[in-house]
Amino acid sequence: MPAPGIRVSAPPLRTTSAAARRGIAGTVIGALVGTLLVLLPASAAQAAPVLLSQGKPVTASSEENYGTLAASAVDGNSATRWSSAHSDPQWLRVDLGATTQVSQVVMDWEAAYGKGYRIELSTNGTDWSTAFQTTTGDGGTDTVNISGEARYVRMNGTARATPYGYSLWEFKVYGETGGDGPQLPGGGDLGPNVHVFDPSTPGIQTKLDQVFKEQEAAQFGAGRHQFLFKPGTYNNLNAQIGFYTSISGLGLKPGDTTINGDVTVDAGWFNGNATQNFWRSAENLALNPVNGTNRWAVSQAASFRRMHVKGGLNLAPNGYGWASGGYIADSKVDGQIGNYSQQQWYTRDSAIGGWSNGVWNQTFSGVEGAPATGFPNPPYTTLQTTPISREKPFLYLDGSTYKVFVPAKRDNARGVSWSGTPQGTSIGLDKFYVVKAGATAATINQALAQGLHLLFTPGVYHLDRTINVNRAGTVVLGLGLATVIPDNGVTAMKVADVDGVRLAGFLIDAGTVNSPTLLEIGAQNSSADHAANPTTVQDVYVRIGGAHAGKATTSIAVHSDDVIIDHTWVWRADHGDGVGWETNRADYGVRVYGDDVLATGLFVEHFNKYDVEWYGERGRTIFYQNEKAYDAPNQAAIQNGDTKGFAAYRVDDSVNVHEGWGMGSYCNYNVDPSIRQDHGFKAPVKPGVKFHSLLVVSLGGMGHYNHVINNTGASTVPAGTTTVPSNVVSFP
C-alpha cells in the first residue's frame, strides 16, 4: 500500500517444450464452458469422479535407482516417474488414507510398460481383490474403469513389455468420495454474518450503519460481513462499506436489484487518506446516486464488479486526499468517472461515460468510452479489447432458490457481459458445501472429494492441512472476504492441473509458521492444455503479516497453463502487527511457470526478494502495481549478486515471448533512504518480449531507481524528493 502522506496528485523449470506439450494435450479436448444460460434443477449433490491419489503415501516392490522413486508416480508431475527393478513381478501401491469408492485408474506409462498387470483393491493392505487384469497392454495411457471400495489400490505387474522394469509417469486413482462416514450435505443456511434483505425488510439502514461502525477502522480485525439484496427496488439508502464487508445484489443482472441511494467508501476514519481502504467489494447492483455521483474511494483489494451506476463515480475521498488505486470490471457507469487523486487504476470490460484526471498509471482494456492511450501525459494506456476474460462467479436467487452463476469465457472481450442474456452456467447451492464456523480442513476436503463445490461464508478459518481442489470445474467462492489461515506451515490451497477451476472472493493470511507456498495452481511441470476452459483466480488476496507475524516463502505459484489471474493483491505487510524485515519474511510474491498465463489487474507489494517472477512462455500482464519493501535495513540486505535490488517484475532469460502493459513500481525505503535499486523491471532483450507504458517512482526521495527496465530509462535520482516518475513508453 502507499505510504500515507507521501504521494502527490525458483523451483526447477519445465523440462518439456511448449510445442511438445501442446501437441500431446491437443489430442484431448476438455469440456467447454456453456455458452448459454443453463439453469440446473435443485437436487441432491451427485458424486463426481475426483482425483484421490495425488500426493498420497505410496510404496513399491522396488525402485530402480535414485530419481525414479515410487512417490514420483503420484506427485502430479508428468516429467517425473517411478521405475522398478528389471524383473517380474513388481507392484506399486497407493494409500488413499481411508476406505472409499473408487471408479477409475489412469496409468501414464513410460516406454518401459506393463504388458500384463492387474489392478487390485484392498481395505486393509493385506487382502486383495482383482478389479481389472490384462495380458495385452500396449503402453501409452491406460484408462481403466473399475468399481469397488478400497483404501489401497495396487498396480501388480506380471509381465514386462521390455527388458527393463515397469515405469510410470503417473498413477492416478479416481473415486466418488473422499473417505468413510456419512455424506456431507450440500446447501443450507448462509450463517449469521450474511445479511439478506428484501425491499420490505425493516431497519435496513440501521443494520448497514451498525456493521459499518464495527468495520470502518477494523483493518486487521476478525469481523467479516456480506450484505445480499434480493431483486427489487430499495429507496433512500447509503451503504457505507468498511473493512471485510461486501455488498451484492441477488439478481442475475445488476438491474434486477436497484438502490436509489449510494454505496459509499470514504476515508474519514483515516483523516481523509484513502490509501489503506483495503478488503471490501460491491457487486451486481444498479445505483441511482442521491447527488448524481457515487463515491468509491478505495485502494488495493477492493473490487467494483458487475455494477451499473446511473450517474457518475468519484474515486477520491472527500477532500481529494491520497488514494492508491483499484479495480473496476464488467460495470457500466453512465456518467463520468473522476479519478482525481488515484495514483493508479485498472478498468476492464466495462462501459463508461468518460474519465477525468490521472496521476501516474490508469489502464483500460475492453472499455467502451475509455480515453485514448496518451502515456505518460496523460497517463492512460488503453487496449481496445481484453484478450481473454471470464467474469467472477456470483450468488443469485432463481425464484427462492440460491444458485451460483458461473459466467462463460469471452475472447477479445469489450463492454459488459450482461447487456443481453447472461452466458454461462448455474449451479444450485445444494451442490456446494457451505463452509461455516467450526469447519475443519478435513471436512472441507471430504466435501471436495464428494464432488461438492465450496462456498465460504464470512469468517476466519484456520487450516491444519492443505485444501486440495482436484476436480475439474470446481468453484471455490468466498463471501465477505472469508479468510483462511494455514496454522502449521502447510500450503493453504492446492489446485490440480485440471480444467476450469474457479477461485474467487477470499483472503489467504499466512500463518506464523513459514509455509513454502500459500496457493499453488497445478504441480511442477504441469502440461495439460486448458485454453478452452482455463482456471481463474479472481479477487483472491494474499497477506503476510499485518494481523500477526505471518511467513511464507512464495505466496502464489502458477504451474498450470492458460490460467487467468484477474485482480489480486499479494501483500507483505508494511504496517500493523508482526511486521519487520525478518518478522514477516516472504521472499517471493507471484511466480508463474505455466505457459499462456494472463494477469489482468496484478497488485504485488513489499516482498524481500522478487515480487513477480515469470518463467512461462507467452505470458501477458495488463496492469501491474508494485511497491518494493519499505523496511529493507540497508543496501546489503537487497543486494542480488552484482545487481542492486531485486526487480519488482522479472521475466526469466529463458523466455522468448512475453508482453506487459501499464506497469509501475515504486520505492519508499524509509529505513535507509540511501538505498539504490538498479531497475524496477528485468527482462531478456528479445523480439518477442515487449512492454508498454512502464514507470518507476521514488516516493519523496526515500531510495531511488537507477533505471526503469534493465539499463533503459532515466534514474529517479534527479527528481530528488519531488515524487516524479521516470517513464518508458515502450521496450525494447
XYZ file of C-alpha atoms in Angstrom:
732
model
C 0.000 0.000 0.000
C 1.120 3.588 -0.493
C 2.905 5.387 2.290
C 0.373 7.741 3.915
C 1.095 11.377 3.336
C 3.899 10.867 0.802
C 2.293 10.730 -2.588
C 1.228 13.504 -4.832
C -1.546 14.109 -7.444
C 12.765 -20.805 -8.409
C 11.839 -24.099 -8.370
C 13.006 -26.227 -11.379
C 11.851 -25.069 -14.776
C 9.738 -27.215 -17.089
C 11.634 -29.840 -18.995
C 9.097 -30.427 -21.758
C 8.860 -27.949 -24.619
C 5.693 -25.939 -25.058
C 5.240 -27.243 -28.580
C 5.522 -30.838 -27.459
C 3.119 -30.321 -24.586
C 0.583 -28.634 -26.835
C 0.866 -31.472 -29.332
C 0.166 -34.068 -26.670
C -2.553 -32.097 -24.953
C -4.226 -31.280 -28.231
C -5.424 -34.855 -28.540
C -7.702 -34.355 -25.581
C -10.436 -31.751 -25.680
C -11.784 -30.588 -22.317
C -15.381 -29.831 -21.619
C -16.279 -26.396 -22.928
C -17.809 -23.760 -20.754
C -21.508 -23.454 -21.616
C -22.314 -20.567 -23.906
C -25.917 -20.096 -22.904
C -27.538 -19.765 -19.508
C -28.282 -23.204 -18.138
C -30.488 -23.410 -15.064
C -29.792 -26.621 -13.196
C -32.613 -28.114 -11.142
C -32.194 -28.156 -7.395
C -31.333 -31.700 -6.359
C -29.069 -33.630 -4.057
C -25.395 -33.304 -4.914
C -24.285 -36.078 -7.226
C -20.917 -37.715 -6.684
C -18.354 -36.925 -9.366
C -15.023 -38.623 -10.113
C -12.297 -36.947 -8.066
C -8.546 -37.462 -8.201
C -7.845 -39.198 -4.873
C -4.251 -40.408 -5.195
C -2.187 -37.279 -5.814
C 0.306 -36.669 -3.032
C -0.829 -39.718 -1.039
C 1.604 -42.224 0.562
C 2.900 -44.748 -1.954
C 5.135 -47.820 -1.780
C 6.616 -50.137 -4.392
C 8.180 -53.559 -4.631
C 11.376 -51.886 -5.848
C 12.815 -48.626 -7.149
C 15.310 -48.803 -9.993
C 17.597 -46.007 -8.863
C 17.702 -42.577 -7.285
C 15.351 -40.205 -9.076
C 12.705 -42.769 -10.051
C 11.010 -43.037 -6.668
C 7.576 -44.508 -6.072
C 6.317 -41.095 -4.899
C 7.057 -39.670 -8.345
C 4.101 -41.629 -9.756
C 1.577 -39.695 -7.645
C 3.164 -36.228 -7.483
C 1.119 -34.717 -10.315
C 4.321 -34.035 -12.246
C 4.301 -35.575 -15.716
C 8.071 -35.162 -16.031
C 8.957 -37.426 -13.083
C 8.419 -41.189 -12.907
C 8.683 -44.391 -10.893
C 10.558 -47.325 -12.342
C 11.115 -50.787 -10.914
C 13.829 -53.406 -10.993
C 14.181 -55.424 -14.210
C 12.213 -58.489 -13.128
C 8.676 -59.857 -12.696
C 6.515 -59.423 -10.746
C 6.612 -55.806 -9.478
C 3.986 -53.622 -7.862
C 3.125 -50.018 -6.962
C 0.643 -49.334 -4.151
C -1.044 -46.075 -3.115
C -2.743 -45.494 0.235
C -5.810 -43.248 -0.166
C -5.968 -42.644 3.574
C -9.448 -44.080 4.110
C -11.726 -46.635 2.502
C -13.633 -45.041 -0.322
C -15.473 -45.895 -3.523
C -13.054 -45.971 -6.466
C -14.159 -45.747 -10.077
C -11.157 -45.329 -12.353
C -7.395 -45.802 -12.613
C -5.301 -43.922 -15.191
C -1.735 -45.075 -15.890
C 0.626 -42.976 -17.966
C 3.335 -45.442 -18.968
C 6.876 -44.584 -19.931
C 8.479 -46.601 -22.752
C 9.031 -49.470 -20.319
C 5.426 -50.528 -19.783
C 3.489 -53.457 -18.450
C 2.086 -55.928 -20.978
C 0.480 -57.950 -18.227
C -0.782 -56.401 -14.991
C -3.641 -56.398 -12.522
C -5.371 -53.527 -10.712
C -6.008 -54.762 -7.190
C -8.043 -53.309 -4.323
C -7.763 -53.718 -0.562
C -9.367 -52.181 2.504
C -6.603 -53.309 4.888
C -3.427 -53.592 2.784
C -3.313 -57.378 3.269
C -6.306 -58.932 1.499
C -6.542 -58.055 -2.202
C -9.215 -58.436 -4.875
C -8.673 -58.041 -8.614
C -10.664 -55.216 -10.177
C -9.038 -55.474 -13.628
C -6.432 -57.554 -15.409
C -4.871 -57.750 -18.843
C -2.154 -59.651 -20.700
C -2.248 -57.425 -23.791
C -1.240 -53.997 -22.504
C 0.196 -51.755 -25.223
C 1.659 -48.853 -23.248
C 0.795 -45.191 -23.628
C -2.028 -44.074 -21.372
C -4.305 -46.778 -19.969
C -7.650 -45.672 -18.567
C -9.290 -48.473 -16.603
C -12.828 -48.166 -15.278
C -13.305 -50.161 -12.090
C -15.816 -50.415 -9.267
C -15.170 -51.211 -5.654
C -14.315 -49.958 -2.190
C -10.668 -49.604 -1.266
C -8.204 -47.758 0.871
C -5.274 -49.287 -1.019
C -5.040 -49.533 -4.816
C -2.223 -51.513 -6.439
C -0.838 -51.982 -9.917
C 0.588 -55.509 -9.844
C 2.787 -56.062 -12.899
C 3.015 -59.657 -14.090
C 4.732 -59.344 -17.497
C 7.055 -56.613 -18.750
C 6.871 -55.500 -22.370
C 10.617 -54.662 -22.499
C 13.781 -55.965 -20.856
C 13.582 -53.034 -18.454
C 11.359 -52.681 -15.415
C 7.892 -51.150 -15.087
C 7.923 -47.375 -15.458
C 5.012 -44.991 -14.797
C 4.981 -41.234 -15.243
C 1.719 -41.024 -13.299
C -0.606 -43.434 -11.498
C -3.964 -41.784 -10.833
C -6.864 -43.199 -8.862
C -10.275 -41.553 -9.121
C -13.304 -42.102 -6.942
C -16.599 -40.725 -5.791
C -15.948 -39.941 -2.138
C -13.047 -38.884 -0.003
C -13.363 -41.222 2.947
C -15.511 -43.157 5.356
C -18.526 -41.758 7.147
C -21.770 -40.127 6.132
C -22.009 -37.924 3.082
C -21.835 -34.210 3.811
C -24.963 -32.299 2.801
C -24.883 -29.564 0.204
C -26.619 -26.214 0.663
C -28.063 -24.957 3.910
C -28.234 -21.553 5.556
C -25.535 -18.949 4.996
C -24.712 -18.281 8.637
C -25.009 -15.244 10.916
C -22.644 -12.926 9.029
C -24.650 -12.944 5.796
C -27.362 -10.293 5.971
C -30.142 -10.847 3.434
C -32.649 -8.078 2.680
C -35.717 -7.672 0.541
C -37.470 -4.329 -0.078
C -39.892 -4.958 2.805
C -37.188 -5.760 5.381
C -37.401 -3.272 8.269
C -34.299 -1.466 9.549
C -32.015 -1.977 6.558
C -30.235 1.350 7.069
C -29.816 0.636 10.780
C -28.127 -2.694 10.035
C -25.878 -1.136 7.403
C -24.820 1.561 9.874
C -24.239 -0.928 12.677
C -21.872 -3.069 10.606
C -20.080 -0.009 9.250
C -19.477 1.268 12.760
C -17.862 -2.077 13.611
C -15.833 -2.353 10.418
C -14.942 1.222 9.455
C -11.489 1.162 11.079
C -11.127 -2.603 11.773
C -8.251 -3.028 9.348
C -6.915 -6.192 10.969
C -9.998 -7.294 12.870
C -11.799 -10.634 12.716
C -15.210 -9.326 11.649
C -16.467 -10.447 8.219
C -19.817 -9.444 6.659
C -21.786 -9.935 3.447
C -24.880 -7.897 2.537
C -27.183 -9.561 -0.002
C -30.088 -7.630 -1.538
C -32.867 -9.633 -3.150
C -34.166 -8.375 -6.502
C -36.307 -5.277 -6.156
C -36.004 -1.549 -5.536
C -34.601 -0.029 -2.335
C -35.032 3.656 -1.537
C -33.036 6.196 0.455
C -30.111 4.002 1.434
C -26.480 4.912 1.994
C -24.485 1.702 2.395
C -21.096 2.719 3.769
C -18.699 -0.161 3.191
C -15.918 -0.826 5.691
C -13.213 -3.458 6.006
C -14.070 -7.088 5.159
C -17.537 -6.083 4.003
C -19.124 -6.960 0.678
C -22.431 -5.801 -0.777
C -24.131 -7.629 -3.637
C -27.408 -7.904 -5.476
C -29.082 -11.290 -5.795
C -30.391 -10.822 -9.318
C -28.978 -12.412 -12.419
C -28.233 -8.921 -13.787
C -27.366 -5.669 -11.997
C -30.650 -4.035 -12.984
C -32.630 -6.693 -11.113
C -31.623 -5.007 -7.844
C -31.753 -1.216 -7.736
C -30.698 1.022 -4.859
C -31.931 4.593 -5.036
C -29.038 5.795 -2.962
C -25.325 5.213 -2.592
C -22.750 2.514 -1.907
C -20.016 4.583 -0.331
C -16.373 4.236 0.595
C -14.715 7.297 2.128
C -11.714 7.856 4.388
C -12.952 9.763 7.411
C -11.543 7.075 9.690
C -8.018 7.869 8.379
C -8.224 11.654 8.234
C -9.185 11.748 4.577
C -6.396 9.436 3.425
C -7.785 6.530 1.361
C -4.501 4.661 0.862
C -5.500 1.994 3.402
C -9.084 1.367 2.279
C -8.497 -2.322 1.537
C -10.518 -5.592 1.530
C -14.104 -4.781 0.520
C -16.296 -5.080 -2.570
C -19.509 -4.115 -4.371
C -21.121 -6.375 -6.988
C -24.196 -6.838 -9.146
C -26.227 -3.745 -8.238
C -27.756 -0.776 -10.036
C -27.320 2.557 -8.249
C -29.130 5.881 -8.622
C -26.799 8.096 -6.539
C -28.604 10.697 -4.442
C -26.475 13.600 -5.664
C -25.781 12.130 -9.084
C -22.314 10.770 -8.230
C -21.369 7.770 -6.106
C -18.131 7.865 -4.054
C -15.858 4.790 -4.143
C -12.512 5.892 -2.655
C -10.564 2.660 -2.267
C -7.097 1.259 -2.670
C -5.939 -2.347 -3.135
C -8.153 -5.448 -2.743
C -11.404 -3.558 -3.280
C -13.270 -4.697 -6.386
C -16.188 -2.977 -8.084
C -17.774 -5.620 -10.362
C -20.919 -6.024 -12.395
C -22.263 -2.647 -11.246
C -24.466 -0.151 -13.068
C -24.067 3.402 -11.796
C -26.785 5.601 -13.265
C -24.709 8.701 -12.769
C -21.063 9.456 -12.089
C -18.413 7.767 -9.961
C -15.884 9.617 -7.779
C -12.792 7.578 -6.908
C -11.326 10.120 -4.456
C -12.089 10.621 -0.767
C -13.887 13.683 0.495
C -11.346 16.495 0.290
C -9.461 14.733 -2.550
C -6.833 13.204 -0.264
C -4.424 10.427 -1.105
C -5.751 7.308 -2.840
C -3.819 4.351 -4.177
C -5.616 2.620 -6.961
C -8.268 -0.001 -7.507
C -10.197 -2.117 -9.965
C -13.448 -1.962 -11.938
C -14.738 -4.805 -14.131
C -17.890 -5.696 -16.058
C -19.544 -2.431 -14.993
C -21.427 0.396 -16.604
C -21.070 3.987 -15.391
C -23.425 6.257 -17.293
C -21.654 9.449 -16.253
C -18.031 10.406 -15.860
C -15.552 8.648 -13.605
C -13.494 11.166 -11.653
C -10.090 9.634 -10.967
C -8.671 12.682 -9.176
C -6.027 11.583 -6.633
C -5.930 7.885 -7.552
C -2.303 7.146 -8.377
C -3.167 4.093 -10.490
C -6.297 2.271 -11.576
C -7.332 -0.607 -13.836
C -10.707 -0.836 -15.582
C -11.663 -3.930 -17.614
C -14.545 -4.869 -19.954
C -16.869 -2.032 -18.996
C -18.733 0.947 -20.447
C -18.178 4.447 -19.102
C -19.420 7.922 -19.897
C -15.954 9.407 -19.603
C -12.797 9.584 -17.497
C -11.115 12.580 -15.930
C -7.759 13.139 -14.298
C -4.989 10.694 -13.530
C -1.758 10.666 -11.572
C 0.721 8.026 -12.778
C -0.933 4.996 -14.350
C -4.528 4.487 -15.477
C -5.007 1.374 -17.630
C -8.068 0.212 -19.590
C -8.820 -2.935 -21.578
C -12.098 -3.656 -23.366
C -13.685 -0.452 -22.023
C -16.239 1.416 -24.114
C -15.738 5.155 -23.596
C -12.157 4.832 -22.311
C -9.729 7.648 -23.136
C -7.119 7.053 -25.825
C -3.608 5.996 -24.934
C -1.519 9.042 -24.026
C 1.059 7.656 -21.614
C 2.820 9.307 -19.900
C 0.899 12.549 -20.376
C -1.942 11.956 -19.820
C -1.055 8.683 -18.045
C -3.556 6.499 -19.944
C -2.866 3.093 -21.513
C -5.793 1.660 -23.453
C -6.320 -1.716 -25.118
C -9.449 -1.974 -27.235
C -10.209 -5.489 -26.005
C -9.183 -7.882 -23.251
C -7.622 -10.965 -24.889
C -9.413 -13.480 -22.646
C -11.802 -12.862 -19.786
C -14.344 -14.702 -17.728
C -16.246 -12.886 -15.039
C -16.250 -13.861 -11.395
C -18.880 -16.407 -10.191
C -21.609 -14.913 -8.009
C -24.516 -15.972 -5.808
C -28.033 -15.181 -7.027
C -31.659 -16.153 -6.486
C -33.621 -18.160 -9.026
C -37.068 -17.631 -7.553
C -36.475 -18.647 -3.953
C -33.540 -20.957 -4.716
C -29.940 -19.874 -4.238
C -27.621 -20.666 -7.119
C -24.140 -19.661 -8.209
C -23.788 -18.288 -11.716
C -20.518 -19.111 -13.463
C -20.046 -16.746 -16.444
C -18.704 -18.045 -19.741
C -15.273 -17.261 -21.150
C -15.058 -14.408 -23.640
C -12.295 -13.891 -26.183
C -11.329 -10.362 -27.231
C -13.930 -9.032 -24.819
C -15.222 -5.466 -24.848
C -18.022 -3.954 -22.786
C -20.111 -5.616 -20.087
C -21.028 -9.301 -20.209
C -24.643 -8.757 -19.104
C -26.035 -6.477 -21.839
C -28.063 -9.369 -23.278
C -28.813 -12.839 -21.974
C -26.101 -13.775 -19.478
C -23.926 -16.536 -20.839
C -22.643 -19.243 -18.540
C -23.954 -21.959 -16.257
C -25.870 -22.040 -13.000
C -25.040 -24.377 -10.131
C -27.553 -24.925 -7.351
C -26.455 -24.184 -3.800
C -27.269 -27.806 -2.960
C -24.129 -28.704 -4.899
C -21.985 -26.560 -2.589
C -20.599 -27.339 0.821
C -21.421 -24.175 2.756
C -18.373 -23.568 4.939
C -19.256 -22.044 8.309
C -17.639 -21.536 11.707
C -16.132 -24.757 13.038
C -15.409 -26.320 9.656
C -12.067 -28.110 9.506
C -9.724 -28.679 6.593
C -10.515 -32.406 6.807
C -14.234 -31.725 6.433
C -13.632 -29.280 3.586
C -11.517 -31.860 1.763
C -14.179 -34.513 2.335
C -16.746 -32.214 0.731
C -14.479 -31.632 -2.261
C -13.864 -35.370 -2.601
C -17.641 -35.942 -2.657
C -17.858 -33.685 -5.692
C -19.206 -30.624 -3.882
C -18.129 -27.066 -4.622
C -17.217 -24.720 -1.745
C -18.981 -21.560 -0.553
C -17.097 -19.940 2.325
C -19.383 -17.800 4.469
C -17.833 -14.702 6.099
C -15.395 -15.750 8.800
C -11.806 -16.696 9.619
C -10.880 -20.364 9.101
C -7.734 -21.991 10.488
C -6.290 -24.891 8.495
C -4.122 -27.696 9.819
C -3.756 -29.233 6.376
C -3.919 -28.215 2.725
C -7.245 -27.776 0.953
C -6.917 -29.924 -2.187
C -9.026 -28.950 -5.188
C -8.636 -31.892 -7.558
C -11.834 -31.951 -9.609
C -12.195 -30.060 -12.886
C -14.750 -27.272 -12.817
C -14.775 -26.869 -9.031
C -15.939 -23.466 -7.764
C -14.446 -22.096 -4.537
C -16.280 -18.871 -3.722
C -15.935 -16.670 -0.657
C -18.462 -14.232 0.788
C -17.495 -11.221 2.880
C -13.738 -11.654 2.365
C -13.713 -15.063 4.058
C -10.180 -15.686 5.308
C -8.153 -18.909 5.539
C -5.017 -19.202 7.697
C -2.601 -22.169 7.479
C -1.500 -22.704 11.076
C 1.366 -25.172 10.855
C 3.364 -24.300 7.765
C 1.170 -26.111 5.240
C 0.190 -24.700 1.858
C -3.288 -23.250 2.283
C -4.675 -24.489 -1.045
C -3.510 -26.590 -3.977
C -5.347 -26.917 -7.282
C -4.647 -29.909 -9.522
C -3.732 -29.452 -13.188
C -7.348 -29.746 -14.333
C -9.763 -27.685 -16.406
C -11.875 -24.786 -15.294
C -11.420 -24.367 -11.544
C -12.763 -21.011 -10.300
C -11.256 -19.467 -7.184
C -12.892 -16.212 -6.126
C -13.519 -13.824 -3.278
C -11.346 -14.892 -0.357
C -8.207 -13.913 1.545
C -5.282 -16.201 2.399
C -3.487 -14.928 5.508
C -0.091 -16.542 6.142
C 0.309 -18.310 9.470
C 3.113 -17.815 11.965
C 4.951 -20.979 10.852
C 6.546 -20.480 7.439
C 4.629 -22.025 4.519
C 6.652 -22.895 1.397
C 3.701 -21.652 -0.665
C 0.238 -20.343 0.145
C -1.587 -21.060 -3.130
C -0.466 -23.471 -5.865
C -2.184 -23.852 -9.230
C -1.045 -27.128 -10.794
C 2.072 -29.096 -9.924
C 5.582 -28.511 -11.229
C 5.885 -29.303 -14.929
C 2.127 -29.403 -15.450
C 1.475 -29.893 -19.145
C -2.259 -30.057 -19.934
C -3.784 -27.550 -22.349
C -6.594 -25.600 -20.659
C -7.123 -22.939 -23.312
C -10.777 -23.878 -23.828
C -11.557 -23.880 -20.116
C -8.895 -22.134 -18.016
C -8.667 -21.907 -14.271
C -9.432 -18.409 -12.965
C -8.207 -16.686 -9.803
C -10.376 -13.621 -9.085
C -10.406 -11.320 -6.057
C -8.204 -13.833 -4.249
C -5.868 -11.902 -1.981
C -2.783 -12.927 -0.018
C -1.433 -11.253 3.110
C 1.775 -11.930 5.032
C 1.846 -10.022 8.328
C -0.332 -7.146 9.483
C -2.758 -9.123 11.604
C 0.039 -11.296 13.042
C 3.609 -12.298 12.186
C 2.936 -14.421 9.096
C 5.608 -16.065 6.964
C 5.655 -17.706 3.524
C 8.489 -18.274 1.072
C 6.281 -17.932 -2.037
C 2.735 -16.599 -1.971
C 1.310 -17.847 -5.281
C 2.892 -20.389 -7.646
C 1.193 -20.964 -11.003
C 2.287 -24.142 -12.776
C -0.768 -24.835 -14.949
C -1.086 -23.393 -18.437
C -3.708 -20.837 -19.506
C -4.543 -19.609 -16.002
C -6.261 -16.211 -15.725
C -5.301 -14.146 -12.670
C -7.979 -11.467 -12.621
C -7.411 -8.963 -9.825
C -5.272 -9.982 -6.915
C -3.406 -8.119 -4.211
C -0.468 -10.086 -2.844
C 0.887 -8.110 0.087
C 3.714 -8.490 2.513
C 2.521 -6.059 5.175
C 4.353 -2.807 5.798
C 2.217 -1.846 8.819
C 0.127 -3.498 11.517
C 1.280 -6.265 13.855
C 4.018 -8.779 13.102
C 5.914 -6.544 10.686
C 9.698 -6.485 10.207
C 12.324 -7.436 7.633
C 12.633 -10.930 9.121
C 9.464 -10.926 11.262
C 7.102 -11.388 8.302
C 9.668 -12.786 5.909
C 8.306 -13.515 2.420
C 10.796 -13.774 -0.425
C 8.525 -14.095 -3.463
C 5.072 -12.820 -4.322
C 3.863 -14.471 -7.549
C 5.891 -16.992 -9.555
C 4.497 -18.118 -12.913
C 5.786 -21.303 -14.557
C 2.788 -22.142 -16.752
C 2.527 -21.061 -20.376
C -0.119 -18.696 -21.764
C -0.954 -17.249 -18.347
C -2.800 -13.911 -18.391
C -2.851 -11.455 -15.480
C -5.418 -8.662 -15.565
C -5.026 -6.385 -12.567
C -1.905 -7.587 -10.734
C -1.044 -5.845 -7.468
C 2.026 -7.290 -5.665
C 3.965 -5.454 -2.968
C 6.857 -5.401 -0.489
C 8.496 -8.807 -0.888
C 12.001 -9.431 0.428
C 13.221 -10.542 -2.993
C 11.329 -10.701 -6.319
C 7.718 -9.566 -6.211
C 6.862 -11.284 -9.526
C 8.911 -13.825 -11.486
C 7.766 -15.201 -14.825
C 9.176 -18.403 -16.343
C 6.325 -19.499 -18.646
C 6.067 -18.645 -22.323
C 3.573 -16.201 -23.855
C 2.656 -14.622 -20.540
C 0.739 -11.336 -20.557
C 0.096 -8.772 -17.840
C -2.361 -5.935 -18.267
C -1.766 -3.503 -15.395
C 0.761 -4.070 -12.641
C 1.193 -2.089 -9.431
C 4.089 -2.647 -7.085
C 5.966 -1.171 -4.172
C 9.315 -2.514 -3.076
C 9.696 -3.451 0.588
C 9.801 -0.322 2.730
C 11.741 -1.944 5.542
C 14.962 -3.110 3.894
C 17.516 -2.305 6.584
C 20.348 -1.390 4.216
C 21.754 -1.828 0.721
C 23.377 -5.162 1.573
C 20.011 -6.676 2.565
C 18.722 -6.390 -1.005
C 21.943 -6.972 -2.896
C 21.301 -9.505 -5.672
C 24.747 -10.644 -6.750
C 26.157 -7.768 -8.802
C 22.707 -6.169 -9.055
C 21.399 -3.596 -6.631
C 17.987 -4.792 -5.548
C 15.609 -7.461 -6.794
C 13.386 -6.373 -9.679
C 9.703 -5.809 -8.947
C 8.865 -7.850 -12.055
C 11.369 -10.232 -13.625
C 10.968 -12.240 -16.816
C 13.433 -15.129 -16.902
C 16.155 -15.119 -19.541
C 14.793 -18.408 -20.942
C 11.513 -16.761 -22.002
C 11.079 -15.856 -25.685
C 7.600 -14.292 -25.729
C 6.078 -12.033 -23.066
C 4.143 -8.765 -23.055
C 3.005 -6.232 -20.486
C 1.005 -3.000 -20.451
C 0.567 -0.279 -17.821
C 3.087 -1.318 -15.185
C 4.561 0.654 -12.297
C 6.967 0.094 -9.406
C 7.510 2.499 -6.517
C 10.133 2.590 -3.773
C 9.852 4.009 -0.278
C 12.939 2.783 1.536
C 12.064 4.568 4.744
C 14.557 2.708 6.961
C 17.528 3.575 4.749
C 16.710 6.236 2.122
C 20.196 5.883 0.625
C 19.283 2.511 -0.935
C 19.541 2.313 -4.724
C 17.551 -0.109 -6.882
C 19.184 -0.797 -10.278
C 15.812 -1.173 -12.006
C 12.150 -1.874 -11.385
C 11.804 -4.368 -14.254
C 14.128 -7.020 -15.667
C 13.568 -8.926 -18.921
C 15.531 -10.563 -21.722
C 16.100 -8.414 -24.800
C 14.346 -10.475 -27.463
C 11.929 -9.540 -30.278
C 9.044 -11.366 -28.602
C 9.449 -9.681 -25.206
C 7.626 -6.346 -25.182
C 6.496 -3.807 -22.605
C 4.313 -0.727 -22.949
C 3.853 2.169 -20.504
C 6.347 1.450 -17.732
C 7.201 3.700 -14.806
C 9.216 3.783 -11.620
C 8.958 6.463 -8.952
C 10.694 7.297 -5.706
C 8.187 8.303 -3.049
C 9.550 11.508 -1.588
C 13.155 10.562 -2.304
C 13.105 7.536 0.021
C 15.514 5.469 -2.043
C 15.838 5.638 -5.824
C 15.864 3.616 -9.061
C 18.815 3.893 -11.437
C 16.730 2.743 -14.436
C 13.192 1.650 -15.318
C 13.851 -1.688 -17.089
C 17.277 -3.312 -17.414
C 19.551 -0.362 -18.203
C 16.828 1.572 -20.001
C 15.003 4.597 -18.608
C 16.198 7.579 -16.655
C 17.154 7.458 -12.992
C 14.766 8.875 -10.414
C 17.697 10.478 -8.599
C 17.418 13.853 -10.398
C 13.789 14.127 -9.240
C 15.034 14.226 -5.661
C 12.096 14.336 -3.251
C 9.541 15.556 -5.790
C 7.952 12.135 -6.428
C 8.108 12.480 -10.215
C 8.117 9.192 -12.169
C 10.640 8.036 -14.704
C 8.782 6.580 -17.696
C 9.471 4.232 -20.601
C 6.779 4.308 -23.278
C 7.860 1.072 -24.958
C 10.552 -1.570 -24.579
C 12.669 -2.580 -26.319
